């Protein structure tokens, strides 16, 4: 099959990530926990691009700093699971759901099927085609910004008139915002068989994973002597690695030197995901260990994966306050350590009525979760919660260091 992206796109992304590394630009990376093939249709994809672009616009308008938008899109079809099998009532022990690239969610569809890799390829291609067409249509792009709706924030005493003014500003600046934005794609490089198949040698002699622009290693597959690190050190794409509470300072120092030995600015992103309240006890040592190596990294905070909890009825959920708290705690620690937070990483959906996370101005509580709980994996912020998260993070970025 032909590649899905180009080496030139990956090089452009590295240059823009280098600006995030220097604090000249701020990255907003978001999207579904695990994409479904059924999401590959115009209305859904338009809403995903809409929420991501609007989050970026909020940060840009509030801070005066240009943004970089990256979607967990066009390839996030695989998910790591804690166990390869699970027990399901009426079916006994069956394979765990590992994403559309591997098996289906319904118990009868849990057998692994290699034909799904081809389905994933074609759905990725169709998604990318739609996104590129959207970007080329000026009126459609302007419409994505003009549709911004901050009504829940406007009725909140915490935001009120400021949210109304921000919404009006984004709508009035829609032509300028539309002209100045790009969107790149990213996914977790979990399935090495698939990633290797789409690794191609480019005209510059380097090898790129041409299934996506940015690829990251998950916290569960980042062991220094195992296959994911070995694969990632050989590709020229910008790459990321998630680091959780079990990462030791000496490990992160070795990790960044393996993945970015030539010290290329914008090449490597470290995505921290500790959980609200845990950041100050872990992150300073990680920052200092990386600083000692001299390897430049883009620091990004994943505000969601350390804050998942179980709610009434067995629903997995996340609280918006916890997500924002981790982002702001991370920002504060970077300032204290003389480092730069270059971006945020959130699981979000552009769907208005989804009820998977709790909190925020929209007033969702645990009793609301069953109303429209749609995810097959982890809970996502809905449209209004995603915009609120962007506003609250932007406030932190805009605040003086002493007040952050």
Coordinates of C-alpha atoms in Angstrom, one line a residue:
X1 CA 0.0 0.0 0.0
X2 CA 1.2 3.6 -0.6
X3 CA 2.2 5.7 2.4
X4 CA -0.5 7.7 4.2
X5 CA 1.6 10.8 5.0
X6 CA 4.8 12.3 3.6
X7 CA 8.3 12.8 5.0
X8 CA 7.9 16.5 4.3
X9 CA 4.9 16.7 6.6
X10 CA 6.9 15.0 9.4
X11 CA 9.8 17.4 8.9
X12 CA 7.4 20.4 9.1
X13 CA 6.0 19.0 12.3
X14 CA 9.5 18.7 13.8
X15 CA 10.1 22.4 13.1
X16 CA 6.8 23.4 14.7
X17 CA 7.5 21.2 17.7
X18 CA 10.8 22.9 18.1
X19 CA 8.9 26.1 18.6
X20 CA 6.9 24.4 21.3
X21 CA 10.2 23.3 22.9
X22 CA 11.3 27.0 23.0
X23 CA 8.0 28.3 24.4
X24 CA 7.2 30.1 21.1
X25 CA 4.1 27.9 20.3
X26 CA 1.8 25.7 22.4
X27 CA 0.6 22.3 21.3
X28 CA -3.0 21.0 21.7
X29 CA -3.1 17.2 21.0
X30 CA -6.4 15.4 21.5
X31 CA -9.0 13.1 20.2
X32 CA -10.6 9.7 20.8
X33 CA -9.2 7.2 23.3
X34 CA -9.7 4.5 20.6
X35 CA -11.2 5.4 17.2
X36 CA -13.9 3.2 15.7
X37 CA -14.2 2.5 12.0
X38 CA -17.7 3.9 12.3
X39 CA -16.3 7.3 13.2
X40 CA -15.0 7.6 9.6
X41 CA -17.8 9.7 8.3
X42 CA -18.0 13.4 7.5
X43 CA -20.1 14.8 10.4
X44 CA -18.1 13.0 13.1
X45 CA -14.7 13.9 11.6
X46 CA -15.8 17.5 11.2
X47 CA -16.8 17.7 14.8
X48 CA -13.5 16.3 15.9
X49 CA -11.6 18.8 13.9
X50 CA -13.9 21.5 15.2
X51 CA -13.3 20.9 18.9
X52 CA -9.5 20.6 18.4
X53 CA -9.3 23.8 16.3
X54 CA -11.5 25.7 18.8
X55 CA -9.4 24.5 21.8
X56 CA -6.3 25.8 19.9
X57 CA -8.0 29.0 19.1
X58 CA -9.0 29.6 22.7
X59 CA -5.4 29.1 23.8
X60 CA -4.1 31.4 21.0
X61 CA -6.6 34.2 21.7
X62 CA -6.1 34.1 25.4
X63 CA -2.3 33.9 25.4
X64 CA -1.3 35.6 22.2
X65 CA 0.8 32.6 21.3
X66 CA 0.4 30.6 18.1
X67 CA -0.7 27.0 18.6
X68 CA 0.0 23.6 17.0
X69 CA -3.0 21.2 16.6
X70 CA -2.5 17.5 16.5
X71 CA -5.4 15.0 16.3
X72 CA -5.5 11.5 17.8
X73 CA -7.0 10.6 14.5
X74 CA -6.6 8.4 11.3
X75 CA -4.9 5.5 13.1
X76 CA -5.7 5.3 16.8
X77 CA -7.3 1.9 16.2
X78 CA -5.3 -0.1 18.7
X79 CA -5.3 -0.1 22.5
X80 CA -3.1 -1.8 25.1
X81 CA -4.9 -3.8 27.7
X82 CA -3.8 -5.0 31.1
X83 CA -4.8 -8.6 30.3
X84 CA -5.1 -10.4 26.9
X85 CA -8.3 -12.0 28.1
X86 CA -11.3 -11.3 30.2
X87 CA -14.4 -13.1 31.5
X88 CA -17.7 -12.0 30.1
X89 CA -21.0 -13.3 31.5
X90 CA -22.6 -15.8 29.1
X91 CA -19.4 -16.2 27.1
X92 CA -16.8 -17.3 29.6
X93 CA -13.2 -16.2 28.9
X94 CA -12.7 -14.3 25.7
X95 CA -10.0 -12.0 24.2
X96 CA -10.0 -8.5 25.6
X97 CA -11.0 -5.7 23.2
X98 CA -7.8 -4.3 21.7
X99 CA -9.1 -1.9 19.2
X100 CA -10.7 -2.0 15.8
X101 CA -7.3 -3.0 14.1
X102 CA -7.3 -6.3 16.0
X103 CA -10.9 -7.3 17.0
X104 CA -14.4 -6.1 17.6
X105 CA -16.0 -4.9 20.8
X106 CA -19.0 -7.3 20.8
X107 CA -18.1 -10.7 22.5
X108 CA -18.8 -12.6 19.3
X109 CA -16.2 -10.4 17.4
X110 CA -13.3 -10.8 19.9
X111 CA -11.2 -13.3 17.8
X112 CA -8.1 -11.6 16.3
X113 CA -8.5 -10.9 12.6
X114 CA -5.5 -9.7 10.5
X115 CA -7.9 -8.5 7.8
X116 CA -8.7 -5.7 10.2
X117 CA -5.3 -4.2 9.6
X118 CA -6.3 -3.6 6.0
X119 CA -9.6 -2.1 7.2
X120 CA -7.7 0.2 9.5
X121 CA -5.4 1.3 6.6
X122 CA -8.4 2.3 4.4
X123 CA -10.2 4.0 7.2
X124 CA -7.0 6.0 8.0
X125 CA -6.7 6.9 4.3
X126 CA -10.3 8.1 4.1
X127 CA -10.0 10.1 7.3
X128 CA -6.8 11.8 6.1
X129 CA -8.4 12.5 2.8
X130 CA -11.3 14.2 4.5
X131 CA -9.1 16.3 6.8
X132 CA -6.9 17.5 3.9
X133 CA -10.0 18.4 1.9
X134 CA -11.4 20.3 4.9
X135 CA -8.1 22.2 5.3
X136 CA -8.2 23.2 1.6
X137 CA -11.7 24.6 1.8
X138 CA -11.5 28.1 3.3
X139 CA -15.2 28.5 3.9
X140 CA -15.5 25.2 5.7
X141 CA -12.5 26.0 7.8
X142 CA -14.0 29.4 8.8
X143 CA -17.2 27.6 9.7
X144 CA -15.3 25.4 12.2
X145 CA -14.4 28.5 14.1
X146 CA -17.7 30.4 13.7
X147 CA -19.5 27.5 15.2
X148 CA -17.8 27.9 18.6
X149 CA -20.4 27.7 21.4
X150 CA -19.4 28.6 24.9
X151 CA -22.9 28.9 26.4
X152 CA -22.2 26.8 29.5
X153 CA -19.2 28.9 30.3
X154 CA -21.1 32.2 29.7
X155 CA -23.7 31.2 32.4
X156 CA -21.0 30.4 34.9
X157 CA -19.9 33.0 37.6
X158 CA -16.3 31.8 37.1
X159 CA -16.2 32.8 33.4
X160 CA -19.3 34.8 32.5
X161 CA -18.7 37.9 30.3
X162 CA -15.1 36.8 29.6
X163 CA -16.4 33.6 27.9
X164 CA -18.9 35.7 25.8
X165 CA -16.2 38.1 24.7
X166 CA -13.9 35.2 23.8
X167 CA -16.6 33.5 21.7
X168 CA -17.3 36.7 19.9
X169 CA -13.6 37.3 19.3
X170 CA -13.1 33.8 17.8
X171 CA -16.1 34.2 15.5
X172 CA -14.9 37.6 14.3
X173 CA -11.3 36.3 13.7
X174 CA -12.5 33.1 12.0
X175 CA -11.0 34.0 8.5
X176 CA -7.6 34.7 10.1
X177 CA -7.6 31.6 12.4
X178 CA -8.6 29.4 9.5
X179 CA -5.9 30.6 7.2
X180 CA -3.1 30.1 9.8
X181 CA -3.8 26.6 11.0
X182 CA -2.6 23.1 10.1
X183 CA -3.6 19.8 11.6
X184 CA -1.4 16.8 12.0
X185 CA -2.2 13.3 13.0
X186 CA -0.8 11.1 15.7
X187 CA -1.4 7.7 17.3
X188 CA 0.2 5.3 19.8
X189 CA 2.7 3.0 18.0
X190 CA 1.6 0.0 19.9
X191 CA 1.3 -2.6 17.0
X192 CA 4.8 -3.0 15.8
X193 CA 3.8 -5.4 13.0
X194 CA 1.6 -2.7 11.5
X195 CA 4.1 0.2 12.1
X196 CA 7.0 -1.7 10.5
X197 CA 4.9 -2.4 7.4
X198 CA 4.3 1.3 6.9
X199 CA 8.0 2.3 7.5
X200 CA 9.5 3.5 4.3
X201 CA 12.8 5.0 3.2
X202 CA 12.4 8.6 2.0
X203 CA 14.4 10.5 -0.6
X204 CA 16.7 11.9 2.2
X205 CA 17.8 8.4 3.0
X206 CA 16.1 8.3 6.4
X207 CA 13.3 5.9 7.4
X208 CA 10.0 7.3 8.3
X209 CA 6.8 5.8 9.7
X210 CA 4.5 7.1 7.0
X211 CA 1.2 6.0 8.6
X212 CA 1.1 9.2 10.7
X213 CA 3.0 12.4 11.4
X214 CA 3.7 11.7 15.1
X215 CA 4.0 8.4 16.9
X216 CA 4.3 7.8 20.6
X217 CA 5.2 5.0 23.0
X218 CA 2.8 4.2 25.8
X219 CA 3.7 4.0 29.4
X220 CA 3.3 0.2 29.4
X221 CA 5.6 -0.4 26.4
X222 CA 8.5 1.9 27.2
X223 CA 11.0 -0.5 28.6
X224 CA 14.5 0.5 27.5
X225 CA 15.6 -3.0 26.3
X226 CA 12.4 -4.0 24.5
X227 CA 11.0 -3.7 21.0
X228 CA 9.2 -0.4 21.0
X229 CA 12.3 1.6 22.0
X230 CA 14.3 -0.3 19.5
X231 CA 11.9 0.5 16.7
X232 CA 11.3 4.1 17.6
X233 CA 15.0 5.0 17.7
X234 CA 15.3 4.0 14.0
X235 CA 12.6 6.3 12.6
X236 CA 13.0 10.0 11.6
X237 CA 9.5 11.1 12.6
X238 CA 8.9 13.3 15.6
X239 CA 8.2 10.8 18.4
X240 CA 6.8 10.9 21.9
X241 CA 7.0 8.7 25.0
X242 CA 4.6 8.6 27.9
X243 CA 6.2 8.5 31.4
X244 CA 4.2 7.6 34.5
X245 CA 5.0 7.5 38.2
X246 CA 7.2 4.3 37.9
X247 CA 9.7 6.0 35.6
X248 CA 13.0 6.5 37.5
X249 CA 15.1 9.7 36.8
X250 CA 18.0 7.6 35.6
X251 CA 15.7 5.8 33.2
X252 CA 14.3 8.9 31.6
X253 CA 17.8 10.3 31.2
X254 CA 18.8 7.1 29.3
X255 CA 15.5 7.1 27.3
X256 CA 16.0 10.6 25.9
X257 CA 19.5 9.9 24.8
X258 CA 18.4 6.7 23.0
X259 CA 15.5 8.3 21.2
X260 CA 17.2 11.6 20.4
X261 CA 21.0 11.0 20.3
X262 CA 21.6 13.8 17.8
X263 CA 19.9 16.3 20.1
X264 CA 17.5 17.5 17.4
X265 CA 15.1 20.2 18.7
X266 CA 11.5 19.2 18.2
X267 CA 12.3 15.5 17.5
X268 CA 11.3 14.1 20.9
X269 CA 8.3 14.8 23.2
X270 CA 8.1 13.5 26.8
X271 CA 4.4 13.1 27.8
X272 CA 4.0 13.1 31.6
X273 CA 1.0 11.4 33.1
X274 CA 1.1 11.0 36.9
X275 CA -2.3 12.0 38.3
X276 CA -3.5 15.2 40.0
X277 CA -1.6 15.8 43.3
X278 CA 1.3 13.6 42.3
X279 CA 3.2 15.9 40.0
X280 CA 5.3 17.9 42.5
X281 CA 6.6 14.7 44.0
X282 CA 7.8 13.2 40.7
X283 CA 8.2 15.7 37.9
X284 CA 11.1 17.9 39.3
X285 CA 13.5 14.9 39.3
X286 CA 12.5 13.9 35.8
X287 CA 13.1 17.4 34.5
X288 CA 16.4 17.7 36.2
X289 CA 17.5 14.3 34.8
X290 CA 16.7 15.3 31.3
X291 CA 18.3 18.8 31.6
X292 CA 21.5 17.1 32.7
X293 CA 21.7 15.2 29.4
X294 CA 21.5 18.3 27.3
X295 CA 18.9 16.6 25.1
X296 CA 16.1 19.0 24.0
X297 CA 12.6 17.6 24.5
X298 CA 9.1 19.0 24.1
X299 CA 7.4 18.6 27.5
X300 CA 3.7 17.7 27.3
X301 CA 1.2 16.9 30.0
X302 CA -1.3 14.1 29.6
X303 CA -4.0 15.3 31.9
X304 CA -6.3 12.3 31.6
X305 CA -4.7 8.9 32.0
X306 CA -3.5 9.4 35.5
X307 CA -7.0 10.6 36.6
X308 CA -9.3 7.7 35.6
X309 CA -11.5 6.4 38.4
X310 CA -14.5 4.1 38.9
X311 CA -17.9 5.7 39.4
X312 CA -21.4 4.4 40.4
X313 CA -22.6 1.6 38.2
X314 CA -19.0 0.5 37.3
X315 CA -18.5 3.3 34.8
X316 CA -15.0 4.5 34.2
X317 CA -14.9 8.3 34.4
X318 CA -12.6 11.3 34.9
X319 CA -13.3 14.6 36.7
X320 CA -12.6 17.8 34.8
X321 CA -11.2 19.4 37.9
X322 CA -8.6 16.6 38.3
X323 CA -7.6 16.9 34.6
X324 CA -7.1 20.7 34.8
X325 CA -5.4 20.4 38.2
X326 CA -2.7 18.1 36.8
X327 CA -2.1 20.4 33.8
X328 CA -1.7 23.4 36.0
X329 CA 0.5 21.6 38.6
X330 CA 2.7 20.5 35.7
X331 CA 2.9 24.1 34.4
X332 CA 3.9 25.3 37.8
X333 CA 6.6 22.7 38.3
X334 CA 8.1 23.5 34.9
X335 CA 8.3 27.2 35.8
X336 CA 10.0 26.4 39.1
X337 CA 12.5 24.2 37.3
X338 CA 13.3 26.7 34.6
X339 CA 11.7 24.4 32.0
X340 CA 8.9 24.9 29.5
X341 CA 5.6 23.1 29.2
X342 CA 5.0 22.8 25.5
X343 CA 1.6 21.3 25.2
X344 CA -1.4 19.3 26.6
X345 CA -2.7 15.9 25.6
X346 CA -6.4 15.2 26.3
X347 CA -9.0 12.6 25.2
X348 CA -11.9 14.6 23.8
X349 CA -14.9 14.3 21.5
X350 CA -16.6 17.0 19.5
X351 CA -20.0 15.3 20.3
X352 CA -22.1 17.7 22.3
X353 CA -24.2 15.3 24.4
X354 CA -21.6 12.7 25.5
X355 CA -21.6 12.0 29.3
X356 CA -18.4 10.2 30.1
X357 CA -16.5 12.7 32.3
X358 CA -17.9 14.6 35.2
X359 CA -17.7 18.2 36.3
X360 CA -17.4 21.5 34.5
X361 CA -19.9 24.2 33.8
X362 CA -22.2 21.8 32.0
X363 CA -22.9 20.3 35.5
X364 CA -22.4 16.6 34.8
X365 CA -22.3 14.3 37.8
X366 CA -22.0 10.5 38.3
X367 CA -25.8 10.1 37.9
X368 CA -25.6 11.5 34.4
X369 CA -23.0 9.0 33.1
X370 CA -25.4 6.4 31.8
X371 CA -27.3 9.0 29.7
X372 CA -24.9 9.0 26.7
X373 CA -21.8 6.9 27.6
X374 CA -20.4 5.9 24.3
X375 CA -16.7 5.1 24.6
X376 CA -15.4 1.5 24.2
X377 CA -12.3 2.3 26.2
X378 CA -11.5 5.4 28.2
X379 CA -13.9 8.3 29.0
X380 CA -13.6 11.5 26.9
X381 CA -14.3 15.1 27.7
X382 CA -17.4 16.2 25.7
X383 CA -17.4 19.4 23.6
X384 CA -18.2 21.9 26.3
X385 CA -15.8 20.3 28.8
X386 CA -13.0 20.3 26.2
X387 CA -13.5 24.1 25.6
X388 CA -13.6 24.7 29.4
X389 CA -10.4 22.8 29.8
X390 CA -8.7 24.9 27.2
X391 CA -9.9 28.1 28.9
X392 CA -8.7 27.1 32.3
X393 CA -5.3 25.9 31.0
X394 CA -4.9 29.1 28.9
X395 CA -5.6 31.1 32.1
X396 CA -2.7 29.3 33.8
X397 CA -0.4 29.9 30.8
X398 CA -1.4 33.6 30.8
X399 CA -0.9 34.1 34.6
X400 CA 2.3 35.5 36.0
X401 CA 4.7 32.7 37.2
X402 CA 4.2 33.7 40.8
X403 CA 0.4 33.4 40.6
X404 CA 0.3 30.2 38.6

